[in-house]
mmCIF file of C-alpha atoms in Angstrom:
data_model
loop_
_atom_site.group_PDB
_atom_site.id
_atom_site.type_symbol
_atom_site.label_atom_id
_atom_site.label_comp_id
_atom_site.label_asym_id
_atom_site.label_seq_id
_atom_site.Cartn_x
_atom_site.Cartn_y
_atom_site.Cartn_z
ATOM 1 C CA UNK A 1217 -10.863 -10.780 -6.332
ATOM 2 C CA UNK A 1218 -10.549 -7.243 -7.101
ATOM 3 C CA UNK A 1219 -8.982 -4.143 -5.362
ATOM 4 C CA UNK A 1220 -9.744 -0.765 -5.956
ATOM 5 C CA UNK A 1221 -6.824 2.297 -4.923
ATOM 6 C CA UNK A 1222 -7.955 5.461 -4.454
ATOM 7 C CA UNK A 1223 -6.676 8.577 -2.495
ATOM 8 C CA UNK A 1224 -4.077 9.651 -5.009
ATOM 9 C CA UNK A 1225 -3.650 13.330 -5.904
ATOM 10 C CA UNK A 1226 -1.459 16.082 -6.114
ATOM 11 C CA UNK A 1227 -0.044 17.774 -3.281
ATOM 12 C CA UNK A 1228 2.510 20.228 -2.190
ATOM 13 C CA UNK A 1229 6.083 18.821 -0.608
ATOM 14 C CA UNK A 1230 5.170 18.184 3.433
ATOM 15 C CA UNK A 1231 1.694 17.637 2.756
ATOM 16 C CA UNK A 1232 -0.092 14.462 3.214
ATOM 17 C CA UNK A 1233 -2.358 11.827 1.370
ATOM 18 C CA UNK A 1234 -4.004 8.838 2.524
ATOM 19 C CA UNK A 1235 -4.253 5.590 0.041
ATOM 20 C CA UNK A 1236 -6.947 3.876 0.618
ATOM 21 C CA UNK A 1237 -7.226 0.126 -0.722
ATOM 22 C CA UNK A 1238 -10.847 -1.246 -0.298
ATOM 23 C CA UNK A 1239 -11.289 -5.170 -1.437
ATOM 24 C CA UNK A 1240 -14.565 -6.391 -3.541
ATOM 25 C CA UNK A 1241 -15.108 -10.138 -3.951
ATOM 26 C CA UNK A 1242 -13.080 -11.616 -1.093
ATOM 27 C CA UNK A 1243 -13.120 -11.174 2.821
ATOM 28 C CA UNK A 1244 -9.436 -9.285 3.300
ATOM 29 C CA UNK A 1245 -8.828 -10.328 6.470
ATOM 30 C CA UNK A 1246 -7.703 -13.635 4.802
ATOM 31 C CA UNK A 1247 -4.647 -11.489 2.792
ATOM 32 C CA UNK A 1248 -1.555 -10.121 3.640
ATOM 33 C CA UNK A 1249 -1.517 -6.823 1.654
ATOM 34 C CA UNK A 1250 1.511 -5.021 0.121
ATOM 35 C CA UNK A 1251 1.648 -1.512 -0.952
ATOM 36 C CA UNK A 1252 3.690 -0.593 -4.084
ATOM 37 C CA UNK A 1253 4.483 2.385 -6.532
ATOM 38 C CA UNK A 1254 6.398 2.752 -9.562
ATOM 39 C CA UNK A 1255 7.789 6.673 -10.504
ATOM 40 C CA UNK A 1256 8.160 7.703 -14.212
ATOM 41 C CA UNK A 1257 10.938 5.397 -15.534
ATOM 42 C CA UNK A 1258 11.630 3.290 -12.719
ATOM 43 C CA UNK A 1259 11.276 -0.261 -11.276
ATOM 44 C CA UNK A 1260 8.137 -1.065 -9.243
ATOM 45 C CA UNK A 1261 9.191 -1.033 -5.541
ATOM 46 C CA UNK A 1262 7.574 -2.181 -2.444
ATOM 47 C CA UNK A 1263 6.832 0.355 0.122
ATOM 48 C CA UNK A 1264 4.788 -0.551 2.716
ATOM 49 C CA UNK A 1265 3.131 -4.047 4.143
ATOM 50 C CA UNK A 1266 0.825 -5.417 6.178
ATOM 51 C CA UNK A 1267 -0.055 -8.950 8.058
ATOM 52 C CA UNK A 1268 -3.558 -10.174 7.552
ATOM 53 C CA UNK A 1269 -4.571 -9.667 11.299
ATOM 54 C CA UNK A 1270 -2.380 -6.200 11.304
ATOM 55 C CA UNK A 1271 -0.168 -6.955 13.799
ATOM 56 C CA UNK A 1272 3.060 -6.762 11.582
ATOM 57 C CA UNK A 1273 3.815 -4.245 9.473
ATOM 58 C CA UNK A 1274 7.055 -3.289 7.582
ATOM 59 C CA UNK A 1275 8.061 -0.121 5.505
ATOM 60 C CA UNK A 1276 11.218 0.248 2.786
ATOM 61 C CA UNK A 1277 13.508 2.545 4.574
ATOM 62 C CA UNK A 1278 12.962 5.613 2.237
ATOM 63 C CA UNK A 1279 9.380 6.351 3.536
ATOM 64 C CA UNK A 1280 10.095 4.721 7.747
ATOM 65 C CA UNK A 1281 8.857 7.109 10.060
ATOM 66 C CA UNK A 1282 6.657 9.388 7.237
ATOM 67 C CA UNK A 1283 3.970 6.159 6.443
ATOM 68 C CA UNK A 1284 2.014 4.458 7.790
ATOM 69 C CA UNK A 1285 -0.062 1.068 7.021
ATOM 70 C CA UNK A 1286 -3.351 -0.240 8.406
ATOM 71 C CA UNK A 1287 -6.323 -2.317 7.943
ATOM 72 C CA UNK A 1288 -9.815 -2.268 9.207
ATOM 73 C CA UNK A 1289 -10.712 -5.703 7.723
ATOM 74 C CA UNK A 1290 -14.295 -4.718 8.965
ATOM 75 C CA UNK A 1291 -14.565 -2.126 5.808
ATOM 76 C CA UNK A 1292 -12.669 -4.507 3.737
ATOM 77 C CA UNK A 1293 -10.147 -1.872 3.436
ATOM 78 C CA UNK A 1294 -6.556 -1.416 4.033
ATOM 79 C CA UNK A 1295 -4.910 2.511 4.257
ATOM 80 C CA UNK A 1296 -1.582 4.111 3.698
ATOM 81 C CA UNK A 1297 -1.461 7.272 5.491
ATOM 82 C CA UNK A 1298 1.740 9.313 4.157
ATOM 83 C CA UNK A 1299 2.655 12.337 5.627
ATOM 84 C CA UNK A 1300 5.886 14.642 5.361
ATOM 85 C CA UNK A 1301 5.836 13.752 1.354
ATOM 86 C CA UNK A 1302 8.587 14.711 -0.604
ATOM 87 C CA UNK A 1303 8.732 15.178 -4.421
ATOM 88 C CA UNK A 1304 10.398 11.926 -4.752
ATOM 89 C CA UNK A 1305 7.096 10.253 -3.443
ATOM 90 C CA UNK A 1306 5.975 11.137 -6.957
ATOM 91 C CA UNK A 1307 4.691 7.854 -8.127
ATOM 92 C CA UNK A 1308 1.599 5.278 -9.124
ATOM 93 C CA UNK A 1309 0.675 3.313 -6.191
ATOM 94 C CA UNK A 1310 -0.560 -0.019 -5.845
ATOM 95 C CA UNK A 1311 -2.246 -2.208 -3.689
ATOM 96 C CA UNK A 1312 -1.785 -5.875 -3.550
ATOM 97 C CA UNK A 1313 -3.228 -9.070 -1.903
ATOM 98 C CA UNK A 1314 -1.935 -12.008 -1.383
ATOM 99 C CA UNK A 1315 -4.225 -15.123 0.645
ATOM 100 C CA UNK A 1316 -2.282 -16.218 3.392
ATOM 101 C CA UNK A 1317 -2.407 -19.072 6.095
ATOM 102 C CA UNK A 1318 0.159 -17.714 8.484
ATOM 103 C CA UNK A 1319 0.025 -13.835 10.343
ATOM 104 C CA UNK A 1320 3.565 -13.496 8.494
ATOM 105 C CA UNK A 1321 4.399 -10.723 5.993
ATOM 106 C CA UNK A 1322 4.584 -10.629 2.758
ATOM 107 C CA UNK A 1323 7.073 -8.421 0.855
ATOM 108 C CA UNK A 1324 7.896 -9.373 -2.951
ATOM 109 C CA UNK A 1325 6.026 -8.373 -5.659
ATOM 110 C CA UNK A 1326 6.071 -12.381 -6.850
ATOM 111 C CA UNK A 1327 4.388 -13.088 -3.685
ATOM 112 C CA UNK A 1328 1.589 -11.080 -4.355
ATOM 113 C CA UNK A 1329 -1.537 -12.507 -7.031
ATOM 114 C CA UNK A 1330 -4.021 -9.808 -6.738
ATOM 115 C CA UNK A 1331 -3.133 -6.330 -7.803
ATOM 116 C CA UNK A 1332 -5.431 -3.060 -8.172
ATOM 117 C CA UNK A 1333 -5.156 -0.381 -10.681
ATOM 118 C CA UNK A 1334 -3.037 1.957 -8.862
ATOM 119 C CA UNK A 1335 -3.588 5.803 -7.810
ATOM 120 C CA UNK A 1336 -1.448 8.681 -8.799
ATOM 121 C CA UNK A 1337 0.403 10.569 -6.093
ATOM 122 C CA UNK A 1338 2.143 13.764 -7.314
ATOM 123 C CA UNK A 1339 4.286 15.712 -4.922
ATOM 124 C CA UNK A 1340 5.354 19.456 -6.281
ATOM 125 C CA UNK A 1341 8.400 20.911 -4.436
#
């Protein structure tokens, strides 16, 4: 199981990016997937996630309305399109996969076994 970020880059505040997180190895329409990132000197935090059919979706509060998650399990890949970002986007992000029975979410970093290398977003003000 292996998952590749990519996307990353630097950008100017109120510009946008979009993550992409393709899967090698594994079908991903099996996984829930959970988007991460941890800034310079900070905790890892969840930011974004995704049901393994793509009908649920959830976002941490700081990044609701500016994000947004989907899948297109057809290209093994799962995006994060962020728009409006702010220097305190500033971060690594990571993807994560998790194989799931149910069409639930999953939102903890301990639920999560698969992680990819993560992608640098940098947002200048």
């Amino acid at each position: 199981v292996q998952l590749q970020a990519s996307g990353g880059g630097l950008v100017q505040a109120g510009g946008s990016l979009r993550l992409s997180c393709a899967a090698s190895g594994f079908t991903l329409d099996e996984y829930a997937i959970g988007w991460f990132r941890q800034a310079p000197g900070k905790e890892r935090e969840g930011v974004s996630c995704i049901s393994k059919g793509g009908s649920k979706t959830d976002y941490a509060d700081s990044v609701k309305g500016r994000f947004t998650i989907s899948r297109d399990n057809h290209k093994n890949t799962v995006y994060l399109q962020m728009n409006s970002l702010e220097p305190e986007d500033t971060a690594v992000y990571f993807c994560a996969a998790v194989k799931v029975n149910s069409y639930g979410l999953a939102r903890q970093e301990d639920d999560f076994g698969s992680w990819g290398q993560g992608t640098q977003v940098t947002v200048s003000s």
